[in-house]
Amino acid sequence: MNKREFLKTAGALAAASALGRVARSKQAAMNSNTARTNWAGNLTYSTNNLQAPATVDEVRAVVRNASQLRALGARHSFSAIADSTREQISLERLKEMTLDEKARTVTVGGGVTYSDLAPWLNAKGYALHNLASLPGITVAGACATATHGSGLRNENLATAVTALELVTGSGDVVKLERGKDGEQFLGAVVGLGTMGVVTRTTLELLPTYKVAQAVYQELAFEELGRHFEKIFSSGYSVSVFTDWRNRTAEQVWVKRRLAEGDANQWDHEMFGAKLATKKLHPLAGHPTESVTDQLGVPGPWYDRLPHFRIGQTPSSGQELQSEYFVPWEHGWDAVQAVEKLHEKVGPHLFITELRTVAADRLWMSMAYHRASLAIHFTWKPEWSAVRQLLPLIEAQLRPFAPRPHWGKLFTLPAAQLEPCYTQLPQFRELAAHFDPLGKLRNGFVRANLYAG
Ligand SMILES: Cc1cc2nc3c(=O)[nH]c(=O)nc-3n(C[C@H](O)[C@H](O)[C@H](O)COP(=O)(O)OP(=O)(O)OC[C@H]3O[C@@H](n4cnc5c(N)ncnc54)[C@H](O)[C@@H]3O)c2cc1C
């Protein structure tokens, strides 16, 4: 950052002192983060200019002085959604967590991950309604892309947000609250990084609870199709894993919420699938240390709802991911449509996971006004093959108006995304309101939200 240029822009001594601290933090961040890739390594960020401010005032100084900027969370998106050609800002030093027991909420700094938050909350007697398959993502980054877990009645993680504090494109601090700020709030929560840099997120809490999970093996597709709703209702959160070979789901993970005194009994069979007697990784042959406990052993919500444990490598670590949301009521038809591609998909796939997500009201959520089946693909790191397969999958899903996960890989053109998001014009207007110069827009946002 050019100090003289900044002073000219900011014109204030207070800002100058914030700049000094930011410049030092930037240096530290660049030294400690030389690789500059996302978690999967499939994307090298287009800038080496990473800022890591320590306070909201420092965030404001960075935003004011930037010409183009993207917030970076825990780098777990596979798409270029967090990329920038000029500058990125990491809030990894904003780690505060403040509990409001009266309001039953927690407010977390922009750098807090679910790994930081969940055990801390649990120790204080509280819980969140759901978690993703892994805990090592930031609350801000997860909510920005409508990250989700599973459960017919469970909405995505961003629906727990009750308030947001943003530093807007002009460097102002804005607070938006559910209920009070109506439509603006609904538009800004799944903000895709375009509404501002989220410095604080407030989440609603539940009393802590226990979950037990068990895995069923070898569910025939015929049974899955016949009992689709029953299978996805067999737990609080259910995931069906298939590699599309042999018209079989190799594993069905059932996570049950236990109330005091619940029996915690598991049938030995579910529609012909057998209850597993040893712990399993969803990816065949991968070590199970990284996986949360199974076999019906009860544990805290945060150590059962994700598939992968805190501090462990989730999934394969060497992979790509894609995911498409289709209307829940057409879920089985959509699965059958993808199944037609099994011979092409199989060689490049680690595993597919089917999950359910309840409908919500957040404008850019993949489950906006639509209860959904989410069809996910964990690919081998073979982008040249995967990029040929995605259009084939997207063509098969076209009758179901698929909405791709913003943080994963897809090739659907903007013209096809636009009709899926009826609030997109309002979203663009809101983004222009908070960021009139379009500083927070990057290539991904322009290509997918402004080119339709
Ligand atoms: C192994 C693995 C498993 C996954 N499992 C799931 C899953 O179960 N369910 C699911 O839905 N997704 C899953 N994902 C995808 C992941 O949850 C999303 O991509 C999520 O957005 C990543 O969060 P992050 O903290 O890494 O943010 P990043 O990927 O760094 O950023 C994501 C977006 O958030 C924005 N952002 C980040 N911080 C801020 C901020 N402070 N202010 C404003 N904008 C911000 C960025 O600009 C960007 O647009 C998985 C990914 C991996 C690698």
PDB file of C-alpha atoms and ligand atoms in Angstrom, residues 39 45 70-78 81-82 91 110 132-134 137-138 140-142 144-149 192-193 196-199 314-315 319 321 323 355 405 407-408, ligand 1:
ATOM      1  CA  TRP A  39      -7.697 -24.714   0.360  1.00  0.00           C
ATOM      2  CA  TYR A  45      -5.448 -16.075  -6.265  1.00  0.00           C
ATOM      3  CA  ARG A  70     -12.552  -9.042  -1.949  1.00  0.00           C
ATOM      4  CA  ALA A  71     -12.967 -10.432   1.536  1.00  0.00           C
ATOM      5  CA  LEU A  72     -11.317 -13.793   2.058  1.00  0.00           C
ATOM      6  CA  GLY A  73     -12.559 -16.314   4.619  1.00  0.00           C
ATOM      7  CA  ALA A  74     -10.922 -19.682   5.264  1.00  0.00           C
ATOM      8  CA  ARG A  75     -10.242 -20.132   1.485  1.00  0.00           C
ATOM      9  CA  HIS A  76     -12.508 -23.195   1.238  1.00  0.00           C
ATOM     10  CA  SER A  77     -14.409 -22.127  -1.871  1.00  0.00           C
ATOM     11  CA  PHE A  78     -13.481 -23.979  -5.041  1.00  0.00           C
ATOM     12  CA  ILE A  81     -15.813 -16.195  -5.693  1.00  0.00           C
ATOM     13  CA  ALA A  82     -13.230 -14.852  -3.216  1.00  0.00           C
ATOM     14  CA  LEU A  91     -10.386 -10.859   8.939  1.00  0.00           C
ATOM     15  CA  GLY A 110     -15.325 -11.778  10.799  1.00  0.00           C
ATOM     16  CA  ALA A 132     -21.668 -28.072   7.207  1.00  0.00           C
ATOM     17  CA  SER A 133     -19.699 -31.264   6.588  1.00  0.00           C
ATOM     18  CA  LEU A 134     -16.605 -29.569   8.022  1.00  0.00           C
ATOM     19  CA  ILE A 137     -14.809 -22.465   7.571  1.00  0.00           C
ATOM     20  CA  THR A 138     -15.551 -18.934   8.734  1.00  0.00           C
ATOM     21  CA  ALA A 140     -18.849 -14.922   7.494  1.00  0.00           C
ATOM     22  CA  GLY A 141     -17.586 -16.903   4.490  1.00  0.00           C
ATOM     23  CA  ALA A 142     -20.085 -19.736   4.980  1.00  0.00           C
ATOM     24  CA  ALA A 144     -21.909 -15.372   2.278  1.00  0.00           C
ATOM     25  CA  THR A 145     -22.372 -18.470   0.057  1.00  0.00           C
ATOM     26  CA  ALA A 146     -25.421 -20.030   1.799  1.00  0.00           C
ATOM     27  CA  THR A 147     -23.375 -22.980   3.030  1.00  0.00           C
ATOM     28  CA  HIS A 148     -25.593 -25.784   4.335  1.00  0.00           C
ATOM     29  CA  GLY A 149     -25.728 -29.106   6.105  1.00  0.00           C
ATOM     30  CA  LEU A 192     -21.582 -13.281  -2.025  1.00  0.00           C
ATOM     31  CA  GLY A 193     -18.977 -10.810  -0.757  1.00  0.00           C
ATOM     32  CA  GLY A 196     -19.454  -5.064   2.234  1.00  0.00           C
ATOM     33  CA  VAL A 197     -16.839  -6.646   4.437  1.00  0.00           C
ATOM     34  CA  VAL A 198     -18.713  -8.412   7.239  1.00  0.00           C
ATOM     35  CA  THR A 199     -16.963  -7.520  10.484  1.00  0.00           C
ATOM     36  CA  PRO A 314     -11.936 -33.032   5.790  1.00  0.00           C
ATOM     37  CA  SER A 315     -12.863 -35.171   2.805  1.00  0.00           C
ATOM     38  CA  GLU A 319     -10.229 -32.811  -4.709  1.00  0.00           C
ATOM     39  CA  GLN A 321     -16.302 -30.070  -5.644  1.00  0.00           C
ATOM     40  CA  GLU A 323     -23.118 -29.090  -6.178  1.00  0.00           C
ATOM     41  CA  ARG A 355     -28.577 -33.802   1.103  1.00  0.00           C
ATOM     42  CA  HIS A 405     -23.465 -23.792  -5.005  1.00  0.00           C
ATOM     43  CA  GLY A 407     -18.568 -21.728  -3.598  1.00  0.00           C
ATOM     44  CA  LYS A 408     -18.159 -24.807  -5.815  1.00  0.00           C
TER      45      LYS A 408
HETATM   46  C1  LIG B   1     -13.736 -29.971   2.255  1.00  0.00           C
HETATM   47  C2  LIG B   1     -14.865 -29.022   2.037  1.00  0.00           C
HETATM   48  C3  LIG B   1     -16.133 -29.359   2.496  1.00  0.00           C
HETATM   49  C4  LIG B   1     -17.207 -28.478   2.269  1.00  0.00           C
HETATM   50  N1  LIG B   1     -18.424 -28.834   2.763  1.00  0.00           N
HETATM   51  C5  LIG B   1     -19.484 -28.020   2.543  1.00  0.00           C
HETATM   52  C6  LIG B   1     -20.768 -28.355   3.045  1.00  0.00           C
HETATM   53  O1  LIG B   1     -20.946 -29.335   3.765  1.00  0.00           O
HETATM   54  N2  LIG B   1     -21.801 -27.544   2.725  1.00  0.00           N
HETATM   55  C7  LIG B   1     -21.649 -26.443   1.951  1.00  0.00           C
HETATM   56  O2  LIG B   1     -22.639 -25.759   1.661  1.00  0.00           O
HETATM   57  N3  LIG B   1     -20.433 -26.075   1.502  1.00  0.00           N
HETATM   58  C8  LIG B   1     -19.355 -26.835   1.794  1.00  0.00           C
HETATM   59  N4  LIG B   1     -18.116 -26.451   1.340  1.00  0.00           N
HETATM   60  C9  LIG B   1     -17.987 -25.147   0.666  1.00  0.00           C
HETATM   61  C10 LIG B   1     -17.714 -24.045   1.676  1.00  0.00           C
HETATM   62  O3  LIG B   1     -18.515 -24.183   2.808  1.00  0.00           O
HETATM   63  C11 LIG B   1     -18.042 -22.666   1.084  1.00  0.00           C
HETATM   64  O4  LIG B   1     -17.317 -22.476  -0.079  1.00  0.00           O
HETATM   65  C12 LIG B   1     -17.773 -21.523   2.084  1.00  0.00           C
HETATM   66  O5  LIG B   1     -18.197 -20.315   1.508  1.00  0.00           O
HETATM   67  C13 LIG B   1     -16.297 -21.425   2.464  1.00  0.00           C
HETATM   68  O6  LIG B   1     -16.134 -20.484   3.515  1.00  0.00           O
HETATM   69  P1  LIG B   1     -14.719 -19.793   3.759  1.00  0.00           P
HETATM   70  O7  LIG B   1     -14.674 -19.293   5.158  1.00  0.00           O
HETATM   71  O8  LIG B   1     -13.619 -20.698   3.358  1.00  0.00           O
HETATM   72  O9  LIG B   1     -14.800 -18.536   2.782  1.00  0.00           O
HETATM   73  P2  LIG B   1     -14.055 -18.241   1.375  1.00  0.00           P
HETATM   74  O10 LIG B   1     -14.139 -19.448   0.545  1.00  0.00           O
HETATM   75  O11 LIG B   1     -12.716 -17.686   1.652  1.00  0.00           O
HETATM   76  O12 LIG B   1     -15.004 -17.096   0.803  1.00  0.00           O
HETATM   77  C14 LIG B   1     -16.304 -17.420   0.386  1.00  0.00           C
HETATM   78  C15 LIG B   1     -17.099 -16.142   0.084  1.00  0.00           C
HETATM   79  O13 LIG B   1     -17.337 -15.439   1.296  1.00  0.00           O
HETATM   80  C16 LIG B   1     -16.921 -14.097   1.154  1.00  0.00           C
HETATM   81  N5  LIG B   1     -16.444 -13.658   2.470  1.00  0.00           N
HETATM   82  C17 LIG B   1     -15.589 -14.293   3.288  1.00  0.00           C
HETATM   83  N6  LIG B   1     -15.410 -13.564   4.406  1.00  0.00           N
HETATM   84  C18 LIG B   1     -16.177 -12.457   4.271  1.00  0.00           C
HETATM   85  C19 LIG B   1     -16.410 -11.309   5.058  1.00  0.00           C
HETATM   86  N7  LIG B   1     -15.834 -11.157   6.268  1.00  0.00           N
HETATM   87  N8  LIG B   1     -17.221 -10.356   4.590  1.00  0.00           N
HETATM   88  C20 LIG B   1     -17.838 -10.483   3.392  1.00  0.00           C
HETATM   89  N9  LIG B   1     -17.647 -11.540   2.594  1.00  0.00           N
HETATM   90  C21 LIG B   1     -16.835 -12.523   3.036  1.00  0.00           C
HETATM   91  C22 LIG B   1     -15.804 -14.137   0.111  1.00  0.00           C
HETATM   92  O14 LIG B   1     -15.628 -12.883  -0.503  1.00  0.00           O
HETATM   93  C23 LIG B   1     -16.386 -15.163  -0.840  1.00  0.00           C
HETATM   94  O15 LIG B   1     -17.330 -14.521  -1.662  1.00  0.00           O
HETATM   95  C24 LIG B   1     -17.015 -27.267   1.579  1.00  0.00           C
HETATM   96  C25 LIG B   1     -15.728 -26.920   1.140  1.00  0.00           C
HETATM   97  C26 LIG B   1     -14.664 -27.780   1.380  1.00  0.00           C
HETATM   98  C27 LIG B   1     -13.307 -27.392   0.942  1.00  0.00           C
END
